[in-house]
Every structure is written in structure tokens, then in C-alpha cells.
PDB file of C-alpha atoms in Angstrom:
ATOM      1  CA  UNK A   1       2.278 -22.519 109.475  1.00 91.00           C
ATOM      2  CA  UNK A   2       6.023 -21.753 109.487  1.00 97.00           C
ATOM      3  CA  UNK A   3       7.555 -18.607 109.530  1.00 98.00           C
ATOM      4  CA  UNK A   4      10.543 -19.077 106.735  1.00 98.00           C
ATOM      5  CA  UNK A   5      10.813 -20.893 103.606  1.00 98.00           C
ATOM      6  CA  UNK A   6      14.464 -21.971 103.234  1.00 98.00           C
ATOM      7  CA  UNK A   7      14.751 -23.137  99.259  1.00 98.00           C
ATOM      8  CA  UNK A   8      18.073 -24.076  98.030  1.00 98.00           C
ATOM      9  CA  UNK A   9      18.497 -24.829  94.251  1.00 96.00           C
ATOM     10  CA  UNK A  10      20.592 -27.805  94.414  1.00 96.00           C
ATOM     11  CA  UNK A  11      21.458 -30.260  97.417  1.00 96.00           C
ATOM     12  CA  UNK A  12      25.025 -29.097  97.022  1.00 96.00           C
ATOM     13  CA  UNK A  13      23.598 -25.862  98.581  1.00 97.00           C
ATOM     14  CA  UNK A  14      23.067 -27.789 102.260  1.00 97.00           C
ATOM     15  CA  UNK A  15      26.317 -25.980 104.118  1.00 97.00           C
ATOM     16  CA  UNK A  16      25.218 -22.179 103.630  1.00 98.00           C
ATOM     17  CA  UNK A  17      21.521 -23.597 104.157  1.00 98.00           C
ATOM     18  CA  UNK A  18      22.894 -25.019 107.609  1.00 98.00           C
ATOM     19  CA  UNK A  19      24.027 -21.706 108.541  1.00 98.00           C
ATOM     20  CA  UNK A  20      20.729 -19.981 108.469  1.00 98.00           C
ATOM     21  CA  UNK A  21      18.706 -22.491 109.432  1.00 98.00           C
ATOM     22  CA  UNK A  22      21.090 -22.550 112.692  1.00 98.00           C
ATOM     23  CA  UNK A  23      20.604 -19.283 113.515  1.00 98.00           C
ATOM     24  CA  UNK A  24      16.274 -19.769 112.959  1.00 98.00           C
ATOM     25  CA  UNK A  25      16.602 -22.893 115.332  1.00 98.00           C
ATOM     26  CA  UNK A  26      18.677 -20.441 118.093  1.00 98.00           C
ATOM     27  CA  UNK A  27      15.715 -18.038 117.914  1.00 98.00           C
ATOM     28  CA  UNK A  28      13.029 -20.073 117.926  1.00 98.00           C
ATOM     29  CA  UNK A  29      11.702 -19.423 114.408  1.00 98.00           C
ATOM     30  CA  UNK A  30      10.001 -22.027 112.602  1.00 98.00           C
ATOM     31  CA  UNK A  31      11.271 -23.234 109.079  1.00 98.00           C
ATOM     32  CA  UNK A  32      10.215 -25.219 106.382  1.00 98.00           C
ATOM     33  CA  UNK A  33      12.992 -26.490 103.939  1.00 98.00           C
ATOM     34  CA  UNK A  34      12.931 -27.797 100.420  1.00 98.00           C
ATOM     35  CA  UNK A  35      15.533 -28.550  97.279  1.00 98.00           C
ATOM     36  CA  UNK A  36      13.490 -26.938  94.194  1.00 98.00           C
ATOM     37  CA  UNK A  37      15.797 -25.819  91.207  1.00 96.00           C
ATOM     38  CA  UNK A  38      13.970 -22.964  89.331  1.00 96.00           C
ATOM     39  CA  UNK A  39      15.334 -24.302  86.359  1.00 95.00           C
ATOM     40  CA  UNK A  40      14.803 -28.193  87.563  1.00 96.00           C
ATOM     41  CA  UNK A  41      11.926 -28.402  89.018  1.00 96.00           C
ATOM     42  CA  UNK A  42       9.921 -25.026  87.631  1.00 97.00           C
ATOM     43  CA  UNK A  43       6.117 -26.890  88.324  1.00 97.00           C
ATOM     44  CA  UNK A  44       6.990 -27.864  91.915  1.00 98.00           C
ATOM     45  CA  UNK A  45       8.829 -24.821  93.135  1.00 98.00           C
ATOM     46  CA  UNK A  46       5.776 -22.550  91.526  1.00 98.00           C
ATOM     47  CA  UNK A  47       3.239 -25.058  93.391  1.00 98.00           C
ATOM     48  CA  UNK A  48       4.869 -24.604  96.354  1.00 98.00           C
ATOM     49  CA  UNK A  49       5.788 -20.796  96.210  1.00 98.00           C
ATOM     50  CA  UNK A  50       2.216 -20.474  95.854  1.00 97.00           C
ATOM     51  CA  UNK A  51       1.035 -22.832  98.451  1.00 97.00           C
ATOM     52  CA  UNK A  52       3.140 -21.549 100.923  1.00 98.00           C
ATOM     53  CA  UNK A  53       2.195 -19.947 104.206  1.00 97.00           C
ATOM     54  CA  UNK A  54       5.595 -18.983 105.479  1.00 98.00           C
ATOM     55  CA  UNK A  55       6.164 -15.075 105.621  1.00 98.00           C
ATOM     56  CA  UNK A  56       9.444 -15.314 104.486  1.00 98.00           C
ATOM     57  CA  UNK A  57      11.182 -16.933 101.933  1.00 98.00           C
ATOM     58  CA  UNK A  58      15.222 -17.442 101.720  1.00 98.00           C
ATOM     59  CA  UNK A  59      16.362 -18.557  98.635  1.00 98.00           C
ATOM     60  CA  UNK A  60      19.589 -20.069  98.082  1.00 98.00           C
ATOM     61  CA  UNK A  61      21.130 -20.614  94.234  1.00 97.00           C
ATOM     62  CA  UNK A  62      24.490 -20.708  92.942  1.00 95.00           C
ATOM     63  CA  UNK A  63      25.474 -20.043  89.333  1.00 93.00           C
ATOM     64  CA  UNK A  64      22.850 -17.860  86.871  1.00 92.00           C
ATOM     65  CA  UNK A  65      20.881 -17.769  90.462  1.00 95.00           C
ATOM     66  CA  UNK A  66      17.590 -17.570  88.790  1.00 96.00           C
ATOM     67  CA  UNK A  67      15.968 -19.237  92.563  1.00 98.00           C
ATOM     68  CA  UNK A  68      15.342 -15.655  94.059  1.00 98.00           C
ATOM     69  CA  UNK A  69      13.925 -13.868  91.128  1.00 97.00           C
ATOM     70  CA  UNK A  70      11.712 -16.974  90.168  1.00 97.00           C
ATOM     71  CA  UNK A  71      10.472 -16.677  93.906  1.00 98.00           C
ATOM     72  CA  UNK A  72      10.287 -13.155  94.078  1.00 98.00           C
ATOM     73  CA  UNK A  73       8.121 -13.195  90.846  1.00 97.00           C
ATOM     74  CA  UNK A  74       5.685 -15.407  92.617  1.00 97.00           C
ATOM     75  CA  UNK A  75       4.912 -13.920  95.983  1.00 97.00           C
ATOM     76  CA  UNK A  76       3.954 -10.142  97.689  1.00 97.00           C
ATOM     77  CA  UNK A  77       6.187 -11.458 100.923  1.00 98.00           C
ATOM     78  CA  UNK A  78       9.682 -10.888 101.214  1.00 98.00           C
ATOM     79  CA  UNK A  79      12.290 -13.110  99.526  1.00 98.00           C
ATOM     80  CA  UNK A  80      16.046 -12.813 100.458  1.00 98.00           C
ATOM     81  CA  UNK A  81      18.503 -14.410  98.099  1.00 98.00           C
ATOM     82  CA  UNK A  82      21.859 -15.914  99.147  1.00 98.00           C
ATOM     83  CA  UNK A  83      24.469 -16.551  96.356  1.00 98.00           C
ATOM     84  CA  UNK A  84      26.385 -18.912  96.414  1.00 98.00           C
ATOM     85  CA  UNK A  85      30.340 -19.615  95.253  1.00 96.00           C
ATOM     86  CA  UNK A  86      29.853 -22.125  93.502  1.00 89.00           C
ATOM     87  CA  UNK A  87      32.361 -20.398  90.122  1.00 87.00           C
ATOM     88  CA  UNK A  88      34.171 -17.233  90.107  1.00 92.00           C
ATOM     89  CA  UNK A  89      33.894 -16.822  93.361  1.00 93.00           C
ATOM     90  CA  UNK A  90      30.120 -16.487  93.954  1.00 95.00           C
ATOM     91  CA  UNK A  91      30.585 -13.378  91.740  1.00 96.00           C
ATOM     92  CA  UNK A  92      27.998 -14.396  89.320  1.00 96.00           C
ATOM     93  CA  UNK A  93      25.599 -15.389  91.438  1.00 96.00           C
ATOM     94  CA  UNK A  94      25.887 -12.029  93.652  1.00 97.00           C
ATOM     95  CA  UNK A  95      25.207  -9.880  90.411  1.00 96.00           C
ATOM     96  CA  UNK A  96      22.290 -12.111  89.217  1.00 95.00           C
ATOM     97  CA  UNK A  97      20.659 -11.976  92.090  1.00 97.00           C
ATOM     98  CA  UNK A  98      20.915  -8.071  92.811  1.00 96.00           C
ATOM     99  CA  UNK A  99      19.562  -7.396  88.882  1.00 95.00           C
ATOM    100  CA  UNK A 100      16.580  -7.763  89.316  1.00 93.00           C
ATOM    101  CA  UNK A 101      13.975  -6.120  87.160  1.00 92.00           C
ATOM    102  CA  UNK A 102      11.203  -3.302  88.865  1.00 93.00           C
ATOM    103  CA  UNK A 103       8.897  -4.865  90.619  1.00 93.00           C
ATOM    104  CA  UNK A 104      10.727  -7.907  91.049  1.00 95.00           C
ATOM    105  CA  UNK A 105      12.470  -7.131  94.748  1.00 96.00           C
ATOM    106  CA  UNK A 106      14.694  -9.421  96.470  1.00 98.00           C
ATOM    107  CA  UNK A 107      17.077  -8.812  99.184  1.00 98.00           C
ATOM    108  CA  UNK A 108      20.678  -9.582  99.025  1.00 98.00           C
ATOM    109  CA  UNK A 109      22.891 -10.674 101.338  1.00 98.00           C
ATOM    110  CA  UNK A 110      26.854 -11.545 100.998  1.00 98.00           C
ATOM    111  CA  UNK A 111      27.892 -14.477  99.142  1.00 98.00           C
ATOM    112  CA  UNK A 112      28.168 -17.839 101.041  1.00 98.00           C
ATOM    113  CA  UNK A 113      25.980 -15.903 103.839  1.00 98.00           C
ATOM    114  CA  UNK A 114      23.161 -17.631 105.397  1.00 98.00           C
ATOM    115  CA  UNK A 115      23.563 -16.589 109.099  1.00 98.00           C
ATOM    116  CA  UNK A 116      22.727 -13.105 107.786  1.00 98.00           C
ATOM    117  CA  UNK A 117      19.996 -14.503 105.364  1.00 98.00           C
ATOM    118  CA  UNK A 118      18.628 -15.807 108.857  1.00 98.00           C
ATOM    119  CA  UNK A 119      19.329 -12.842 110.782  1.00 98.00           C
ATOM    120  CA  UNK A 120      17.560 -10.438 108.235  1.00 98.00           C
ATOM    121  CA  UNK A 121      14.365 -12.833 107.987  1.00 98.00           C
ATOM    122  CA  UNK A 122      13.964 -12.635 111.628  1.00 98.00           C
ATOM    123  CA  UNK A 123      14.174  -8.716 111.532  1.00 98.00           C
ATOM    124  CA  UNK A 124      11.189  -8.969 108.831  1.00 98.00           C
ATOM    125  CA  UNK A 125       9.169 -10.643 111.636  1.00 98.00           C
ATOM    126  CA  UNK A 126       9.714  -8.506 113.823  1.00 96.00           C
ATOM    127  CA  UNK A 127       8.411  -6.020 112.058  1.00 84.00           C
TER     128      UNK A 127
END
């Protein structure tokens, strides 16, 4: 059983994945991570989504940033999106991932911002 689900939507998403999974290794909180595109790989991230046992999931997409909402759409447990600058400036992905329909929620945090993805999961634990 781990305690966060780090997805990232393409490999290219490792450095702001690195950033929150340093901050989970500092406080002792486990982690599972995994490279599942929602638009790539739609079977395996629903199979896993749904197979899951972590409590939290952090979700980390660049671009139309469809990875959090996908997630979100999937699970009752809290899903935190991080977008990521990957064109005009991360701008895109912030907005996609902050419009998301009722009853869809997922948490936002700044672009490029995994530490705070990671800080904001453990606060959920806490809980």
C-alpha cells in the first residue's frame, strides 16, 4: 500500500516529478510512480487508477492536461494536478486543469510546482 500515486503524462515530465517525489522521500511518505498518458495509454492508466490503493494521487500533464481530470473522473480520493510549461508558458495547462466540470474536483497547484504538489498531498494525510 503506498500513500501517493505520482502519474506524469509523458517521461519528459521527470524534473517537476523529482521535485515532489523529493519532498515525499524527506517525509517519509510512500510513493508509487508511473508514466500513463491519458490520451496514450487510456486502458492502462484507467486499470491502474482503479487498482490503486494509494490515497492520493498527483498528476502531472503538460499541454491540453487532460491527466488530472481523466484521474479525477476515476476515483472518490483526492487528485492534485501539476501543469506543466511545456508551451505558452504552462498557461494552457494551468487553465485546463482548473476547468474542470462539477463533480469532477482536482486541486491545483502552480505551474512547474511539484514540491507543493508534495507538500499539499501530505497535508491530505494528515487529515
Amino acid at each position: 500500500m503506498v500513500d501517493v500515486a505520482v502519474i506524469l503524462g509523458s517521461a519528459s515530465d521527470r524534473p517537476i516529478a523529482d521535485k515532489a517525489i523529493e519532498v515525499l522521500a524527506k517525509n517519509n511518505v510512500s510513493y508509487d510512480l508511473q508514466v500513463l498518458s491519458a490520451h496514450r495509454n487510456p486502458d492502462e492508466l484507467d486499470a491502474y487508477v482503479k487498482g490503486s490503493d494509494a490515497k492520493v494521487f498527483i498528476t502531472i500533464a503538460g499541454l491540453a492536461a487532460a491527466l488530472p481530470g481523466v484521474v479525477a473522473a476515476r476515483t472518490k480520493k483526492p487528485v492534485i494536478g501539476v501543469p506543466v510549461s511545456a508551451k505558452l508558458g504552462g498557461l494552457d495547462a494551468l487553465l485546463s486543469i482548473v476547468q474542470m466540470p462539477k463533480g469532477v474536483p482536482v486541486a491545483c497547484v502552480g505551474i512547474d510546482n511539484g514540491d507543493n504538489a508534495a507538500h499539499l498531498a501530505i497535508r491530505i494525510l494528515q487529515r
